[in-house]
Amino acid sequence: MKKTSLQALCLFVSIILSSTACKKALQPDEAIPGNSPRKTTTSTAARLISVAATDWMASISDNINLANLSIPGSHDACARYEPIAGTAICQSLSLGDQLNAGSRFLDIRCRNVNDSFAIHHGSIYQHLNFTDVLNACKTFFAAHPNETIIMSVKEEYTASGNTLSFEQVFLQHYYASNSNLFYMGTSVPNLGAVRGKIVLLRRFNAYDSATGAADGNLYGIDATNWGDNTTFTTSTGTATLHVEDDYVVNNNNTKWSEITANLSNALSGDPTALYISFTSGYYPILGFIPNIPDVSNTINPDINSYFGAATHGRYGIIPMDFVDATRPAAIIGTDY
C-alpha cells in the first residue's frame, strides 16, 4: 500500500487521460473506441461452477418473498476493464458465469450517450452496452426459467448527446421492447411472481430530469434516495430498504464490522424489508486513487469464513467484488 506521491500522481493522470477516450458520441449499442484497456482473464472458478448454483431458486417455494432470502450478488457486475491495475475492475467472470455461479443481484451502471446506455465504471467504458446485459439475462433465463434476477440500474458518469432523459431511454428504448422480461412493481415480490424475470431496483428518478414532468406511474422498487458511502434506510411506503454501502474503506476491520452488523440486522429485522450488504469497496491512495484489491483480498476470505459457519436464516442481498464459485454457494446454503 506504500506509494510515493509522484507515483500516485502518475496513476491519477493516467486515469484522467483514459477517461477522455470515452467521450466520443455513442450510437445505440455502439462500442466507444478508446485505449486498449487491461482486461481480466476468466478464472478457473468459471469451470468449477456447480449445477446446483445455476438453479438454486428452483426448489424454493413460490410463496417465499425475495426479502426473506439470502441472495448472493455482484457489485459493479460488468466492471472487467481498467487502464491502471486495481482501479476499476470489480469482476473476473462474465455476466453469464456470475449468474451460473449463483449470483442473483446485478449492479448495473449505465451512461446515457446518444439515447443509448453504455456500461461504465465511473469514466471507464466497459465494452458492453445495456442490450448486452439484457441478452445475457435472456440467455440465462432460457436455460434456467425458475430463477430471477434483481437488477440495480443506476446512471453513471456524464450524459452526452441525448435528446431523451435517462428514464425515457430506459422506458422507450429498453423496457418497451422487453416488457415481458421485467417485473416493474414497486414492492418486493414473492419468488413465484418473478421467475424468469428481472426485478428492477430503480436508482434513477421516475420522471424527466430535464423538465420535472412525470413520465407515468412510479415503477420498480424505488431506491432513488440512495445514501452515498454510508449505511442507511430508505422507505417509500411500498418497500423498505436497509443498505450498507460504505465503499471508501480506510480500514478493512471497520468495513467488515459494518457488513456483519447489517447481516445480523437482516437475521432478526423486519421480515418485509430488503436488506442489502455491499461487501465491496476500495482503499483510497492519497485520498482519491482507488485500490479495489486491497479491500477484496481481505473481505472475500472473511465472507467465506462467515458463511461457512453461518446457520440457516435470512441474510439479505450480499453484493460482492470478484464473484466466484465458492462464496455464492456458501450464502445460498443458508436458505436451506
mmCIF file of C-alpha atoms in Angstrom:
data_model
loop_
_atom_site.group_PDB
_atom_site.id
_atom_site.type_symbol
_atom_site.label_atom_id
_atom_site.label_comp_id
_atom_site.label_asym_id
_atom_site.label_seq_id
_atom_site.Cartn_x
_atom_site.Cartn_y
_atom_site.Cartn_z
ATOM 1 C CA MET A 1 0.000 0.000 0.000
ATOM 2 C CA LYS A 2 3.002 2.324 0.216
ATOM 3 C CA LYS A 3 3.142 4.700 -2.757
ATOM 4 C CA THR A 4 5.177 7.804 -3.253
ATOM 5 C CA SER A 5 3.311 10.999 -4.043
ATOM 6 C CA LEU A 6 4.864 11.061 -7.507
ATOM 7 C CA GLN A 7 3.754 7.503 -8.283
ATOM 8 C CA ALA A 8 0.239 8.206 -7.105
ATOM 9 C CA LEU A 9 0.067 11.402 -9.149
ATOM 10 C CA CYS A 10 1.144 9.495 -12.259
ATOM 11 C CA LEU A 11 -1.622 6.974 -11.655
ATOM 12 C CA PHE A 12 -4.180 9.757 -11.316
ATOM 13 C CA VAL A 13 -3.038 11.479 -14.516
ATOM 14 C CA SER A 14 -3.260 8.167 -16.386
ATOM 15 C CA ILE A 15 -6.840 7.641 -15.173
ATOM 16 C CA ILE A 16 -7.854 11.133 -16.269
ATOM 17 C CA LEU A 17 -6.280 10.653 -19.681
ATOM 18 C CA SER A 18 -8.012 7.326 -20.158
ATOM 19 C CA SER A 19 -11.421 8.810 -19.387
ATOM 20 C CA THR A 20 -11.194 11.142 -22.367
ATOM 21 C CA ALA A 21 -11.308 8.120 -24.651
ATOM 22 C CA CYS A 22 -14.955 7.590 -23.663
ATOM 23 C CA LYS A 23 -16.260 10.989 -24.804
ATOM 24 C CA LYS A 24 -16.986 10.118 -28.436
ATOM 25 C CA ALA A 25 -20.697 10.092 -29.222
ATOM 26 C CA LEU A 26 -22.238 6.647 -28.999
ATOM 27 C CA GLN A 27 -24.836 5.355 -31.411
ATOM 28 C CA PRO A 28 -27.321 2.919 -29.894
ATOM 29 C CA ASP A 29 -25.343 -0.111 -28.714
ATOM 30 C CA GLU A 30 -22.161 1.059 -30.461
ATOM 31 C CA ALA A 31 -18.829 0.484 -28.722
ATOM 32 C CA ILE A 32 -16.936 3.573 -27.632
ATOM 33 C CA PRO A 33 -13.419 3.390 -29.048
ATOM 34 C CA GLY A 34 -10.575 4.180 -26.731
ATOM 35 C CA ASN A 35 -7.254 2.998 -25.428
ATOM 36 C CA SER A 36 -6.744 -0.748 -25.199
ATOM 37 C CA PRO A 37 -7.515 -1.300 -21.526
ATOM 38 C CA ARG A 38 -6.297 -4.157 -19.403
ATOM 39 C CA LYS A 39 -8.867 -6.966 -19.379
ATOM 40 C CA THR A 40 -9.214 -9.752 -16.863
ATOM 41 C CA THR A 41 -8.952 -13.349 -17.936
ATOM 42 C CA THR A 42 -11.651 -15.771 -16.856
ATOM 43 C CA SER A 43 -10.535 -17.532 -13.709
ATOM 44 C CA THR A 44 -10.648 -21.267 -13.136
ATOM 45 C CA ALA A 45 -13.734 -20.601 -10.986
ATOM 46 C CA ALA A 46 -15.772 -20.432 -14.190
ATOM 47 C CA ARG A 47 -15.003 -24.112 -14.784
ATOM 48 C CA LEU A 48 -15.938 -25.131 -11.240
ATOM 49 C CA ILE A 49 -19.493 -23.806 -11.278
ATOM 50 C CA SER A 50 -21.918 -26.387 -9.908
ATOM 51 C CA VAL A 51 -25.211 -27.349 -11.491
ATOM 52 C CA ALA A 52 -26.972 -26.620 -8.196
ATOM 53 C CA ALA A 53 -25.863 -22.988 -8.267
ATOM 54 C CA THR A 54 -27.418 -22.435 -11.681
ATOM 55 C CA ASP A 55 -30.884 -23.482 -10.460
ATOM 56 C CA TRP A 56 -30.780 -22.816 -6.743
ATOM 57 C CA MET A 57 -34.074 -20.895 -6.690
ATOM 58 C CA ALA A 58 -35.990 -23.718 -8.414
ATOM 59 C CA SER A 59 -36.517 -25.663 -5.173
ATOM 60 C CA ILE A 60 -37.642 -22.629 -3.158
ATOM 61 C CA SER A 61 -41.379 -22.155 -2.672
ATOM 62 C CA ASP A 62 -43.252 -19.699 -4.887
ATOM 63 C CA ASN A 63 -44.686 -18.147 -1.718
ATOM 64 C CA ILE A 64 -41.317 -17.019 -0.350
ATOM 65 C CA ASN A 65 -40.794 -13.275 -0.621
ATOM 66 C CA LEU A 66 -37.423 -12.194 -2.037
ATOM 67 C CA ALA A 67 -36.897 -10.165 1.138
ATOM 68 C CA ASN A 68 -36.792 -13.439 3.095
ATOM 69 C CA LEU A 69 -33.870 -14.963 1.200
ATOM 70 C CA SER A 70 -30.091 -14.848 1.354
ATOM 71 C CA ILE A 71 -29.091 -13.762 -2.153
ATOM 72 C CA PRO A 72 -25.502 -13.575 -3.445
ATOM 73 C CA GLY A 73 -24.882 -10.658 -5.792
ATOM 74 C CA SER A 74 -22.336 -8.860 -7.937
ATOM 75 C CA HIS A 75 -21.215 -5.315 -7.230
ATOM 76 C CA ASP A 76 -20.483 -3.401 -10.457
ATOM 77 C CA ALA A 77 -21.230 -6.613 -12.307
ATOM 78 C CA CYS A 78 -19.792 -5.538 -15.680
ATOM 79 C CA ALA A 79 -16.572 -3.906 -14.451
ATOM 80 C CA ARG A 80 -13.929 -6.068 -16.147
ATOM 81 C CA TYR A 81 -11.754 -3.436 -17.854
ATOM 82 C CA GLU A 82 -9.360 -0.874 -16.403
ATOM 83 C CA PRO A 83 -6.493 1.332 -17.622
ATOM 84 C CA ILE A 84 -4.482 1.022 -14.392
ATOM 85 C CA ALA A 85 -4.317 -2.189 -12.363
ATOM 86 C CA GLY A 86 -6.577 -2.211 -9.319
ATOM 87 C CA THR A 87 -8.536 0.962 -10.108
ATOM 88 C CA ALA A 88 -11.706 -0.203 -11.915
ATOM 89 C CA ILE A 89 -12.061 -3.987 -12.314
ATOM 90 C CA CYS A 90 -14.541 -5.498 -9.862
ATOM 91 C CA GLN A 91 -15.303 -8.846 -11.523
ATOM 92 C CA SER A 92 -13.280 -11.579 -13.219
ATOM 93 C CA LEU A 93 -16.229 -13.623 -14.515
ATOM 94 C CA SER A 94 -18.578 -12.657 -17.339
ATOM 95 C CA LEU A 95 -22.206 -11.850 -16.507
ATOM 96 C CA GLY A 96 -23.258 -15.301 -17.677
ATOM 97 C CA ASP A 97 -20.693 -17.020 -15.482
ATOM 98 C CA GLN A 98 -21.648 -14.882 -12.484
ATOM 99 C CA LEU A 99 -25.266 -15.967 -12.920
ATOM 100 C CA ASN A 100 -24.222 -19.587 -13.342
ATOM 101 C CA ALA A 101 -22.216 -19.296 -10.129
ATOM 102 C CA GLY A 102 -25.388 -18.342 -8.259
ATOM 103 C CA SER A 103 -25.310 -14.542 -8.268
ATOM 104 C CA ARG A 104 -28.878 -13.193 -8.496
ATOM 105 C CA PHE A 105 -28.305 -9.471 -7.858
ATOM 106 C CA LEU A 106 -26.605 -7.488 -10.620
ATOM 107 C CA ASP A 107 -25.373 -3.954 -10.000
ATOM 108 C CA ILE A 108 -25.504 -2.320 -13.455
ATOM 109 C CA ARG A 109 -24.098 1.181 -14.157
ATOM 110 C CA CYS A 110 -25.289 2.905 -17.339
ATOM 111 C CA ARG A 111 -24.011 6.034 -19.063
ATOM 112 C CA ASN A 112 -26.629 7.768 -21.226
ATOM 113 C CA VAL A 113 -24.930 8.529 -24.572
ATOM 114 C CA ASN A 114 -26.872 9.407 -27.731
ATOM 115 C CA ASP A 115 -30.060 7.984 -26.188
ATOM 116 C CA SER A 116 -28.446 4.626 -25.520
ATOM 117 C CA PHE A 117 -26.897 3.049 -22.422
ATOM 118 C CA ALA A 118 -23.174 2.280 -22.394
ATOM 119 C CA ILE A 119 -21.967 0.313 -19.371
ATOM 120 C CA HIS A 120 -19.411 2.223 -17.313
ATOM 121 C CA HIS A 121 -17.499 2.080 -14.068
ATOM 122 C CA GLY A 122 -17.042 5.757 -13.416
ATOM 123 C CA SER A 123 -15.386 7.210 -16.508
ATOM 124 C CA ILE A 124 -14.250 3.808 -17.801
ATOM 125 C CA TYR A 125 -16.335 2.241 -20.591
ATOM 126 C CA GLN A 126 -16.676 -1.500 -20.003
ATOM 127 C CA HIS A 127 -17.027 -2.599 -23.660
ATOM 128 C CA LEU A 128 -20.662 -3.581 -23.104
ATOM 129 C CA ASN A 129 -23.978 -1.862 -23.631
ATOM 130 C CA PHE A 130 -27.273 -2.399 -21.849
ATOM 131 C CA THR A 131 -28.569 -4.587 -24.671
ATOM 132 C CA ASP A 132 -25.640 -6.945 -23.999
ATOM 133 C CA VAL A 133 -26.670 -7.096 -20.340
ATOM 134 C CA LEU A 134 -30.284 -7.903 -21.198
ATOM 135 C CA ASN A 135 -29.218 -10.523 -23.731
ATOM 136 C CA ALA A 136 -27.066 -12.241 -21.095
ATOM 137 C CA CYS A 137 -30.086 -12.349 -18.780
ATOM 138 C CA LYS A 138 -32.330 -13.723 -21.543
ATOM 139 C CA THR A 139 -29.804 -16.436 -22.336
ATOM 140 C CA PHE A 140 -29.631 -17.396 -18.670
ATOM 141 C CA PHE A 141 -33.420 -17.488 -18.255
ATOM 142 C CA ALA A 142 -33.830 -19.613 -21.380
ATOM 143 C CA ALA A 143 -31.789 -22.337 -19.684
ATOM 144 C CA HIS A 144 -32.958 -21.648 -16.110
ATOM 145 C CA PRO A 145 -36.556 -20.372 -16.204
ATOM 146 C CA ASN A 146 -37.200 -20.818 -12.472
ATOM 147 C CA GLU A 147 -34.597 -18.249 -11.436
ATOM 148 C CA THR A 148 -34.976 -14.494 -11.021
ATOM 149 C CA ILE A 149 -32.509 -11.595 -11.163
ATOM 150 C CA ILE A 150 -32.711 -8.456 -9.070
ATOM 151 C CA MET A 151 -31.101 -5.707 -11.124
ATOM 152 C CA SER A 152 -29.994 -2.387 -9.704
ATOM 153 C CA VAL A 153 -29.888 0.154 -12.551
ATOM 154 C CA LYS A 154 -28.003 3.382 -11.871
ATOM 155 C CA GLU A 155 -26.992 6.295 -14.068
ATOM 156 C CA GLU A 156 -23.202 6.531 -14.250
ATOM 157 C CA TYR A 157 -20.754 9.208 -15.379
ATOM 158 C CA THR A 158 -21.633 12.166 -17.658
ATOM 159 C CA ALA A 159 -24.548 12.030 -20.105
ATOM 160 C CA SER A 160 -23.721 13.131 -23.647
ATOM 161 C CA GLY A 161 -25.516 13.816 -26.942
ATOM 162 C CA ASN A 162 -29.004 12.912 -25.745
ATOM 163 C CA THR A 163 -32.469 14.029 -26.747
ATOM 164 C CA LEU A 164 -34.113 11.856 -24.070
ATOM 165 C CA SER A 165 -33.701 11.701 -20.308
ATOM 166 C CA PHE A 166 -32.219 8.608 -18.678
ATOM 167 C CA GLU A 167 -35.683 7.494 -17.618
ATOM 168 C CA GLN A 168 -37.118 7.979 -21.095
ATOM 169 C CA VAL A 169 -34.307 5.965 -22.705
ATOM 170 C CA PHE A 170 -34.895 3.145 -20.229
ATOM 171 C CA LEU A 171 -38.654 3.079 -20.829
ATOM 172 C CA GLN A 172 -38.774 3.787 -24.561
ATOM 173 C CA HIS A 173 -35.649 2.018 -25.792
ATOM 174 C CA TYR A 174 -35.177 -0.912 -23.431
ATOM 175 C CA TYR A 175 -38.347 -1.639 -21.491
ATOM 176 C CA ALA A 176 -40.737 -1.148 -24.424
ATOM 177 C CA SER A 177 -39.064 -3.933 -26.392
ATOM 178 C CA ASN A 178 -38.517 -6.178 -23.354
ATOM 179 C CA SER A 179 -41.633 -5.633 -21.251
ATOM 180 C CA ASN A 180 -42.094 -9.350 -20.581
ATOM 181 C CA LEU A 181 -38.571 -9.527 -19.180
ATOM 182 C CA PHE A 182 -39.116 -7.060 -16.327
ATOM 183 C CA TYR A 183 -41.046 -7.005 -13.076
ATOM 184 C CA MET A 184 -41.831 -3.317 -12.608
ATOM 185 C CA GLY A 185 -43.786 -3.483 -9.348
ATOM 186 C CA THR A 186 -42.916 -1.074 -6.541
ATOM 187 C CA SER A 187 -42.996 -3.682 -3.771
ATOM 188 C CA VAL A 188 -40.693 -6.631 -3.109
ATOM 189 C CA PRO A 189 -42.384 -9.615 -4.800
ATOM 190 C CA ASN A 190 -42.771 -13.272 -3.962
ATOM 191 C CA LEU A 191 -40.467 -15.535 -5.945
ATOM 192 C CA GLY A 192 -43.295 -17.257 -7.803
ATOM 193 C CA ALA A 193 -44.382 -13.975 -9.410
ATOM 194 C CA VAL A 194 -40.972 -13.206 -10.891
ATOM 195 C CA ARG A 195 -39.425 -16.457 -12.068
ATOM 196 C CA GLY A 196 -37.776 -15.818 -15.409
ATOM 197 C CA LYS A 197 -37.899 -12.056 -14.860
ATOM 198 C CA ILE A 198 -35.650 -9.139 -13.890
ATOM 199 C CA VAL A 199 -36.834 -7.339 -10.761
ATOM 200 C CA LEU A 200 -35.954 -3.678 -11.242
ATOM 201 C CA LEU A 201 -34.303 -1.886 -8.318
ATOM 202 C CA ARG A 202 -34.526 1.650 -9.640
ATOM 203 C CA ARG A 203 -31.694 4.007 -8.682
ATOM 204 C CA PHE A 204 -32.827 6.707 -11.113
ATOM 205 C CA ASN A 205 -35.760 9.107 -10.915
ATOM 206 C CA ALA A 206 -39.075 8.076 -12.442
ATOM 207 C CA TYR A 207 -39.548 11.443 -14.110
ATOM 208 C CA ASP A 208 -37.928 13.560 -16.790
ATOM 209 C CA SER A 209 -34.967 15.148 -15.010
ATOM 210 C CA ALA A 210 -34.845 17.953 -17.585
ATOM 211 C CA THR A 211 -38.444 19.128 -17.227
ATOM 212 C CA GLY A 212 -39.524 17.576 -13.951
ATOM 213 C CA ALA A 213 -42.593 16.193 -15.715
ATOM 214 C CA ALA A 214 -43.856 12.802 -14.654
ATOM 215 C CA ASP A 215 -43.489 10.142 -17.348
ATOM 216 C CA GLY A 216 -46.137 7.859 -15.881
ATOM 217 C CA ASN A 217 -46.699 5.983 -12.655
ATOM 218 C CA LEU A 218 -43.840 5.098 -10.350
ATOM 219 C CA TYR A 219 -42.279 1.763 -11.272
ATOM 220 C CA GLY A 220 -39.630 -0.573 -9.967
ATOM 221 C CA ILE A 221 -38.524 -0.843 -6.350
ATOM 222 C CA ASP A 222 -37.681 2.770 -5.571
ATOM 223 C CA ALA A 223 -34.047 3.213 -4.463
ATOM 224 C CA THR A 224 -33.585 6.817 -5.587
ATOM 225 C CA ASN A 225 -32.829 8.038 -2.046
ATOM 226 C CA TRP A 226 -29.562 6.097 -2.022
ATOM 227 C CA GLY A 227 -27.089 7.340 0.567
ATOM 228 C CA ASP A 228 -23.527 7.972 -0.543
ATOM 229 C CA ASN A 229 -20.800 5.948 1.178
ATOM 230 C CA THR A 230 -22.914 5.141 4.204
ATOM 231 C CA THR A 231 -25.344 2.747 5.867
ATOM 232 C CA PHE A 232 -28.926 3.937 5.561
ATOM 233 C CA THR A 233 -32.616 3.081 5.467
ATOM 234 C CA THR A 234 -34.999 4.294 2.769
ATOM 235 C CA SER A 235 -38.730 3.643 2.629
ATOM 236 C CA THR A 236 -41.366 4.552 0.045
ATOM 237 C CA GLY A 237 -44.417 3.026 1.672
ATOM 238 C CA THR A 238 -44.385 0.029 -0.647
ATOM 239 C CA ALA A 239 -40.797 -1.077 0.030
ATOM 240 C CA THR A 240 -38.236 -0.536 2.783
ATOM 241 C CA LEU A 241 -34.506 -0.991 2.172
ATOM 242 C CA HIS A 242 -31.754 -1.270 4.788
ATOM 243 C CA VAL A 243 -28.479 -0.783 2.912
ATOM 244 C CA GLU A 244 -24.827 -0.939 3.927
ATOM 245 C CA ASP A 245 -22.782 0.684 1.140
ATOM 246 C CA ASP A 246 -19.690 2.118 2.826
ATOM 247 C CA TYR A 247 -17.404 1.903 -0.193
ATOM 248 C CA VAL A 248 -14.497 4.171 0.768
ATOM 249 C CA VAL A 249 -12.602 1.799 3.033
ATOM 250 C CA ASN A 250 -9.814 3.235 5.125
ATOM 251 C CA ASN A 251 -9.800 0.242 7.448
ATOM 252 C CA ASN A 252 -10.872 -3.280 6.450
ATOM 253 C CA ASN A 253 -11.770 -4.216 10.018
ATOM 254 C CA THR A 254 -14.176 -1.296 10.203
ATOM 255 C CA LYS A 255 -15.703 -2.270 6.855
ATOM 256 C CA TRP A 256 -16.153 -5.851 7.996
ATOM 257 C CA SER A 257 -17.879 -4.686 11.189
ATOM 258 C CA GLU A 258 -20.297 -2.626 9.080
ATOM 259 C CA ILE A 259 -21.042 -5.610 6.856
ATOM 260 C CA THR A 260 -21.646 -8.051 9.706
ATOM 261 C CA ALA A 261 -23.807 -5.539 11.573
ATOM 262 C CA ASN A 262 -26.175 -5.330 8.594
ATOM 263 C CA LEU A 263 -26.130 -9.106 8.147
ATOM 264 C CA SER A 264 -27.076 -9.517 11.807
ATOM 265 C CA ASN A 265 -29.866 -6.977 11.421
ATOM 266 C CA ALA A 266 -31.166 -8.930 8.439
ATOM 267 C CA LEU A 267 -31.373 -12.089 10.548
ATOM 268 C CA SER A 268 -33.609 -10.542 13.177
ATOM 269 C CA GLY A 269 -35.059 -7.452 11.484
ATOM 270 C CA ASP A 270 -38.302 -6.576 9.717
ATOM 271 C CA PRO A 271 -39.204 -9.621 7.593
ATOM 272 C CA THR A 272 -40.834 -7.415 4.949
ATOM 273 C CA ALA A 273 -37.757 -5.191 4.461
ATOM 274 C CA LEU A 274 -34.997 -5.786 1.936
ATOM 275 C CA TYR A 275 -31.511 -5.847 3.474
ATOM 276 C CA ILE A 276 -28.533 -5.203 1.167
ATOM 277 C CA SER A 277 -24.936 -5.503 2.419
ATOM 278 C CA PHE A 278 -22.284 -4.395 -0.078
ATOM 279 C CA THR A 279 -19.058 -6.223 0.747
ATOM 280 C CA SER A 280 -17.250 -4.191 -1.925
ATOM 281 C CA GLY A 281 -15.137 -1.077 -1.605
ATOM 282 C CA TYR A 282 -11.785 0.492 -2.289
ATOM 283 C CA TYR A 283 -8.857 1.827 -0.295
ATOM 284 C CA PRO A 284 -8.169 5.483 -1.249
ATOM 285 C CA ILE A 285 -4.486 6.034 -2.035
ATOM 286 C CA LEU A 286 -3.681 9.668 -1.223
ATOM 287 C CA GLY A 287 -7.367 10.046 -0.501
ATOM 288 C CA PHE A 288 -8.617 9.775 -4.099
ATOM 289 C CA ILE A 289 -6.954 6.973 -6.112
ATOM 290 C CA PRO A 290 -8.957 3.741 -5.709
ATOM 291 C CA ASN A 291 -7.303 0.442 -4.838
ATOM 292 C CA ILE A 292 -10.014 -2.222 -5.113
ATOM 293 C CA PRO A 293 -7.989 -5.410 -4.437
ATOM 294 C CA ASP A 294 -6.744 -4.027 -1.124
ATOM 295 C CA VAL A 295 -10.309 -4.442 0.143
ATOM 296 C CA SER A 296 -11.481 -7.541 -1.738
ATOM 297 C CA ASN A 297 -8.344 -9.530 -0.873
ATOM 298 C CA THR A 298 -9.260 -9.187 2.798
ATOM 299 C CA ILE A 299 -13.059 -9.090 2.779
ATOM 300 C CA ASN A 300 -13.682 -12.008 0.393
ATOM 301 C CA PRO A 301 -11.900 -14.579 2.610
ATOM 302 C CA ASP A 302 -13.882 -13.160 5.549
ATOM 303 C CA ILE A 303 -17.106 -13.847 3.617
ATOM 304 C CA ASN A 304 -16.014 -17.439 3.048
ATOM 305 C CA SER A 305 -15.352 -17.898 6.762
ATOM 306 C CA TYR A 306 -18.535 -16.142 7.887
ATOM 307 C CA PHE A 307 -20.948 -18.048 5.670
ATOM 308 C CA GLY A 308 -19.022 -21.284 6.034
ATOM 309 C CA ALA A 309 -20.074 -21.207 9.688
ATOM 310 C CA ALA A 310 -23.428 -19.408 9.275
ATOM 311 C CA THR A 311 -26.673 -21.012 10.381
ATOM 312 C CA HIS A 312 -29.897 -21.168 8.387
ATOM 313 C CA GLY A 313 -31.541 -17.767 8.112
ATOM 314 C CA ARG A 314 -32.281 -14.634 6.086
ATOM 315 C CA TYR A 315 -29.082 -12.590 5.472
ATOM 316 C CA GLY A 316 -30.433 -10.451 2.631
ATOM 317 C CA ILE A 317 -28.640 -9.489 -0.570
ATOM 318 C CA ILE A 318 -24.835 -9.633 -0.460
ATOM 319 C CA PRO A 319 -23.221 -7.909 -3.497
ATOM 320 C CA MET A 320 -19.546 -8.831 -3.828
ATOM 321 C CA ASP A 321 -16.480 -7.977 -5.848
ATOM 322 C CA PHE A 322 -14.900 -10.866 -7.776
ATOM 323 C CA VAL A 323 -17.778 -13.320 -7.535
ATOM 324 C CA ASP A 324 -16.510 -16.893 -7.823
ATOM 325 C CA ALA A 325 -17.918 -20.404 -7.458
ATOM 326 C CA THR A 326 -17.453 -20.673 -3.690
ATOM 327 C CA ARG A 327 -18.865 -17.615 -1.891
ATOM 328 C CA PRO A 328 -22.294 -17.713 -3.583
ATOM 329 C CA ALA A 329 -22.642 -21.398 -2.699
ATOM 330 C CA ALA A 330 -21.952 -20.681 0.973
ATOM 331 C CA ILE A 331 -24.513 -17.855 1.002
ATOM 332 C CA ILE A 332 -27.137 -19.941 -0.829
ATOM 333 C CA GLY A 333 -26.614 -22.695 1.733
ATOM 334 C CA THR A 334 -28.233 -20.553 4.438
ATOM 335 C CA ASP A 335 -31.545 -20.634 2.507
ATOM 336 C CA TYR A 336 -31.880 -24.398 3.022
#
